[in-house]
PDB file of C-alpha atoms in Angstrom:
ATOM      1  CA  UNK A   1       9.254  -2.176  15.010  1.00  0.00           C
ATOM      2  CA  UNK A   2       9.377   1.642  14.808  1.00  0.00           C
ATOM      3  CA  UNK A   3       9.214   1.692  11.073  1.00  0.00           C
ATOM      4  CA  UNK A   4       6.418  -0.636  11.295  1.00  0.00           C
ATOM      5  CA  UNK A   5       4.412   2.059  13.964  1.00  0.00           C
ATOM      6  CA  UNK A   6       5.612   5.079  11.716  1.00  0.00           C
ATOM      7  CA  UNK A   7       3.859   3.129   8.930  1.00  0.00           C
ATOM      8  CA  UNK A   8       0.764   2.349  10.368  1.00  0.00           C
ATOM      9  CA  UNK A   9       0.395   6.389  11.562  1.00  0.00           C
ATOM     10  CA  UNK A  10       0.835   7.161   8.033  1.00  0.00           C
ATOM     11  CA  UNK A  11      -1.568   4.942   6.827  1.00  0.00           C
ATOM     12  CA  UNK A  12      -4.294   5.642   9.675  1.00  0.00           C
ATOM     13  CA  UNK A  13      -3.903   9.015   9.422  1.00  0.00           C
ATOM     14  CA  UNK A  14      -4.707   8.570   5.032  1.00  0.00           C
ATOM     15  CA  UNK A  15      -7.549   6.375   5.933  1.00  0.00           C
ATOM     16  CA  UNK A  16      -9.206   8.690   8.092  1.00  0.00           C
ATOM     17  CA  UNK A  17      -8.500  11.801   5.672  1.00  0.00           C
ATOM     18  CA  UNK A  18     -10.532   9.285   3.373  1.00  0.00           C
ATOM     19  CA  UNK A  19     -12.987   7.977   5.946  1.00  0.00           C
ATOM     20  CA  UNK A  20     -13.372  12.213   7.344  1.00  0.00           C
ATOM     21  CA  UNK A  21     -14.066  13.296   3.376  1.00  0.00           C
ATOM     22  CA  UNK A  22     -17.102  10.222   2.754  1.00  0.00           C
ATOM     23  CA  UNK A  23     -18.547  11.003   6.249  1.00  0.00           C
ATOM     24  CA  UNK A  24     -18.757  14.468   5.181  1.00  0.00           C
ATOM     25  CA  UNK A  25     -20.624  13.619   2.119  1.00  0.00           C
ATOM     26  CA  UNK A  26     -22.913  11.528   4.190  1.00  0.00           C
ATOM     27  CA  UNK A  27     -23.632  13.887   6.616  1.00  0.00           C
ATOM     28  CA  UNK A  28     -24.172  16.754   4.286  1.00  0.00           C
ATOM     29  CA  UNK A  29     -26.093  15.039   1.409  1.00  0.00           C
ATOM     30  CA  UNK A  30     -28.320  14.430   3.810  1.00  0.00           C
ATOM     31  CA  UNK A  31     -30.663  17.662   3.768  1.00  0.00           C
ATOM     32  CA  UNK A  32     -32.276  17.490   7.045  1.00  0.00           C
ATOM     33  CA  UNK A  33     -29.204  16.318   9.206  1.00  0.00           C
ATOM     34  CA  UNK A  34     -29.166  19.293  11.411  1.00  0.00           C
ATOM     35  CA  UNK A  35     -33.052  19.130  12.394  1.00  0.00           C
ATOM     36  CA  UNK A  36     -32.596  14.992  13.465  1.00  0.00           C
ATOM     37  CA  UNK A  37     -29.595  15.255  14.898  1.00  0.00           C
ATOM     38  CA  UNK A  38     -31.428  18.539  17.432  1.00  0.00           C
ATOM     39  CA  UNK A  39     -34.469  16.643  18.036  1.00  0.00           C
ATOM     40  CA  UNK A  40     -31.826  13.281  19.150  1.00  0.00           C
ATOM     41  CA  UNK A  41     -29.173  15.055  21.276  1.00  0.00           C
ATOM     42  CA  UNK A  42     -29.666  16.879  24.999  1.00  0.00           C
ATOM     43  CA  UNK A  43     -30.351  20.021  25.947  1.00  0.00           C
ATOM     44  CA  UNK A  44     -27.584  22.858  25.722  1.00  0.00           C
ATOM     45  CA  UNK A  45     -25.331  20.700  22.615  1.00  0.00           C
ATOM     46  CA  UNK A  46     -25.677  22.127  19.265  1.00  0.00           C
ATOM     47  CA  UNK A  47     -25.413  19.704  16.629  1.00  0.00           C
ATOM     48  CA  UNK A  48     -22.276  21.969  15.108  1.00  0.00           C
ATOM     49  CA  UNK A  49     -20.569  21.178  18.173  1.00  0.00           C
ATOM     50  CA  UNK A  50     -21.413  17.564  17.746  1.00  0.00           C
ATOM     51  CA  UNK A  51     -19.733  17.597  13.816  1.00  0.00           C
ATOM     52  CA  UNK A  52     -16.977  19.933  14.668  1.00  0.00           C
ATOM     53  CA  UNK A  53     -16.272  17.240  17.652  1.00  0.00           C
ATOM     54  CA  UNK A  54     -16.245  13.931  14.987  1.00  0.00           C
ATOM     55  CA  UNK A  55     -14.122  16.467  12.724  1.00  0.00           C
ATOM     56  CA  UNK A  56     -12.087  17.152  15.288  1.00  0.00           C
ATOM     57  CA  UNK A  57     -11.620  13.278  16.821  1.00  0.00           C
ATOM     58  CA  UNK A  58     -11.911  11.328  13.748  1.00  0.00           C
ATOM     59  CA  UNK A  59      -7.874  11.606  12.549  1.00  0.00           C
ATOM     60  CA  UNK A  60      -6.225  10.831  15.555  1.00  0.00           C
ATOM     61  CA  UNK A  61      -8.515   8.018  15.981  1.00  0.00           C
ATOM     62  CA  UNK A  62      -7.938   6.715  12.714  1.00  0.00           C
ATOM     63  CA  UNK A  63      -4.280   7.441  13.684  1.00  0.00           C
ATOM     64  CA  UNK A  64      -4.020   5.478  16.603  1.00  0.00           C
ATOM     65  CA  UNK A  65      -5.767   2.486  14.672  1.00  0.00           C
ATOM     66  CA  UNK A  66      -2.806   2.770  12.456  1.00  0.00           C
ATOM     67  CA  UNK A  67      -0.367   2.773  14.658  1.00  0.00           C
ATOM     68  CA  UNK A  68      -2.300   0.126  16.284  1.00  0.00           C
ATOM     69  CA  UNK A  69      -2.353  -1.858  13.173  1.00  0.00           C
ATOM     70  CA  UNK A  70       2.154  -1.136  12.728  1.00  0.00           C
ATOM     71  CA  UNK A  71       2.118  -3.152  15.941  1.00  0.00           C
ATOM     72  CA  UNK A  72       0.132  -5.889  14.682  1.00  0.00           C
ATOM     73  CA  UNK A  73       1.978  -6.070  11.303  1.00  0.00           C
ATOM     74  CA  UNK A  74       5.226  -6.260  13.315  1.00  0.00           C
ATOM     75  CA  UNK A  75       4.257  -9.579  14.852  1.00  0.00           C
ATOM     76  CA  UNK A  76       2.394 -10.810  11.917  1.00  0.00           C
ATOM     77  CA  UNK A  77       5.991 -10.105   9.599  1.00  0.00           C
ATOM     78  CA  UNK A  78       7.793 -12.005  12.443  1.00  0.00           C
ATOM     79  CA  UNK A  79       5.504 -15.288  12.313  1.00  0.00           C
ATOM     80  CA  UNK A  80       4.658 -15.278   9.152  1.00  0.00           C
ATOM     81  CA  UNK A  81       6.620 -14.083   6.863  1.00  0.00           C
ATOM     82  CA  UNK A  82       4.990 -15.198   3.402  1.00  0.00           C
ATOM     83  CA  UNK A  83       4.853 -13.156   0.810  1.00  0.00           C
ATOM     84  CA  UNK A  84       2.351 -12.437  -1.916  1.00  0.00           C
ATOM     85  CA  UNK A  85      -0.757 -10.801  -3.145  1.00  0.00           C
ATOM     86  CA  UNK A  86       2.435  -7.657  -4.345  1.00  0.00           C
ATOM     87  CA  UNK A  87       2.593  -7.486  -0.552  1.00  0.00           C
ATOM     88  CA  UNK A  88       5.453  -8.515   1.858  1.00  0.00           C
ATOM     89  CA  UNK A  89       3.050 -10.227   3.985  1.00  0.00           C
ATOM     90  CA  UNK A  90       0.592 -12.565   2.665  1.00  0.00           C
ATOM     91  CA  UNK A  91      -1.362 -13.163   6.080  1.00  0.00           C
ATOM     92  CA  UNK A  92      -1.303  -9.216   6.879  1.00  0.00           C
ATOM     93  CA  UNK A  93      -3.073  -8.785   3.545  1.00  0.00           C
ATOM     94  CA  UNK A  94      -5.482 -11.570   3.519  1.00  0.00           C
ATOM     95  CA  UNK A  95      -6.949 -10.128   6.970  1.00  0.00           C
ATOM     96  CA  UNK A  96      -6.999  -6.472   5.475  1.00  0.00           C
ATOM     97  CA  UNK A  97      -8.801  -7.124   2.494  1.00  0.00           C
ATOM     98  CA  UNK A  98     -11.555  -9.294   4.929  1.00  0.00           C
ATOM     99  CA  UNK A  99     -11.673  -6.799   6.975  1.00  0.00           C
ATOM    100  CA  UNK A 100     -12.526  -4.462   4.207  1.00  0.00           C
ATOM    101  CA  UNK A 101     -15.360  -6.817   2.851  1.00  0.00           C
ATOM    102  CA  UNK A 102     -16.655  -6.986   6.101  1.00  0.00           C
ATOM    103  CA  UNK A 103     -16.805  -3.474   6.093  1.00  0.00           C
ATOM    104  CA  UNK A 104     -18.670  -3.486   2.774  1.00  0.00           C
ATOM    105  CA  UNK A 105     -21.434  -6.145   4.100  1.00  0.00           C
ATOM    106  CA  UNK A 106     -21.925  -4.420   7.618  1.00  0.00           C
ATOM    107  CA  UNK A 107     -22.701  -0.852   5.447  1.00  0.00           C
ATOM    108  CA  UNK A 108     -25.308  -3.446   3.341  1.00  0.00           C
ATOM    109  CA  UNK A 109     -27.095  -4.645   5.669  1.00  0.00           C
ATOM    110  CA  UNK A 110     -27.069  -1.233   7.768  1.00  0.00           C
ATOM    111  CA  UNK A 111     -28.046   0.951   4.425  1.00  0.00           C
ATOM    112  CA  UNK A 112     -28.511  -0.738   1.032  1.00  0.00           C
ATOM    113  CA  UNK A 113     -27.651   3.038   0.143  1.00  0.00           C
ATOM    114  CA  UNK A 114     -24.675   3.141   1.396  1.00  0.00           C
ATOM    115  CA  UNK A 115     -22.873   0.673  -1.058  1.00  0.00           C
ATOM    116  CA  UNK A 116     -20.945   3.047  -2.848  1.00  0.00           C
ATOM    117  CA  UNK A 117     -19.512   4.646   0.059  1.00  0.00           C
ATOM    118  CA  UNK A 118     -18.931   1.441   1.803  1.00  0.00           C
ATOM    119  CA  UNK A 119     -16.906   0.368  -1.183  1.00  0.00           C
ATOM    120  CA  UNK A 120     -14.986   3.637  -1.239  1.00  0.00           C
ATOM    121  CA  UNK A 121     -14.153   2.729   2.172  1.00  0.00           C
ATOM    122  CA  UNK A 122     -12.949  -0.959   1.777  1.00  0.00           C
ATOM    123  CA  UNK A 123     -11.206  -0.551  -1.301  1.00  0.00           C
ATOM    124  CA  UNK A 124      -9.240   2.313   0.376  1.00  0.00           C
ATOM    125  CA  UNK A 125      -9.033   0.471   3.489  1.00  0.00           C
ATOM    126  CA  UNK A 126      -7.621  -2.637   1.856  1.00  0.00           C
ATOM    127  CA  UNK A 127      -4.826  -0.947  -0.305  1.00  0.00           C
ATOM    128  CA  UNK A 128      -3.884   1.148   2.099  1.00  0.00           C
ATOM    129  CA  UNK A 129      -3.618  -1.327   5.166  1.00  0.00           C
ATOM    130  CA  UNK A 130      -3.023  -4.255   2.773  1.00  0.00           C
ATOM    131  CA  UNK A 131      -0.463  -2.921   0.657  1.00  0.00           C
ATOM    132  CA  UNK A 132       0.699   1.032   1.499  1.00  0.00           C
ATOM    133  CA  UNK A 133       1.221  -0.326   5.435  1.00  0.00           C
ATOM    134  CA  UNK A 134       3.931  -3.483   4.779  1.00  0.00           C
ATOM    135  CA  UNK A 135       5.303  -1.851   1.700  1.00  0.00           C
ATOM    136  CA  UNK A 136       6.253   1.721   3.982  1.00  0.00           C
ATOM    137  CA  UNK A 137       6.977  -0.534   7.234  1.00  0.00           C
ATOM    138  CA  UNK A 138       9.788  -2.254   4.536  1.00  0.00           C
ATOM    139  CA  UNK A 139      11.118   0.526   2.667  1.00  0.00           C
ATOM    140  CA  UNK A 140      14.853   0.827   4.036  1.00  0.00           C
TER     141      UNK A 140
END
């Protein structure tokens, strides 16, 4: 089970290195970020503090998801323990890669912009939760 936790840290903390790096690009491709994001938030909190704050937050989130996620893969190996898909766990798999295209279709509907990132961010999320996460929670 601790391999399985150590696994899922590794792979949270990748996904939000991945996740931190396209919500840079986001925020910062956008050209008038700073002057919304004033005119939105209260009086006395600088908009620097606000992105230093998600930089700051974002890892250790993503982390905790991970670990999170180990936890979840740890039961999942126990009852089901099918492989497939170049995974050790078929059902683990199956729900990552939804969960990625669920990801892509939420950032569709939101933004018909943001398709490219949204597929940066499921494909990444599905190999590495789908595939990196069993394969490092099973390498003894």
């Amino acid at each position: 089970m601790l391999m399985d936790v150590l696994a899922g840290v590794v792979a949270g903390l990748s996904m939000g290195t991945i996740f931190l790096g396209v919500l840079i690009f986001m925020l910062y491709s956008n050209p008038d970020i700073h002057n919304r994001l004033s005119a939105r938030l209260p009086q006395g909190i600088s908009p620097t503090m606000v992105l230093l704050a998600i930089l700051i937050a974002v890892p250790p989130l993503w982390g905790i998801f991970g670990a999170l996620a180990g936890v979840v893969y740890s039961f999942v190996s126990i009852s089901l323990p099918y492989t497939g898909l170049g995974s050790p766990n078929l059902a683990f798999t199956i729900a990552s890669l939804s969960i990625g295209i669920l990801i892509v279709i939420g950032l569709f509907i939101l933004r018909r912009r943001l398709i490219r990132l949204g597929l940066i961010l499921a494909v990444a999320f599905a190999g590495i939760f789908g595939w990196v996460l069993p394969l490092l929670a099973n390498w003894r």
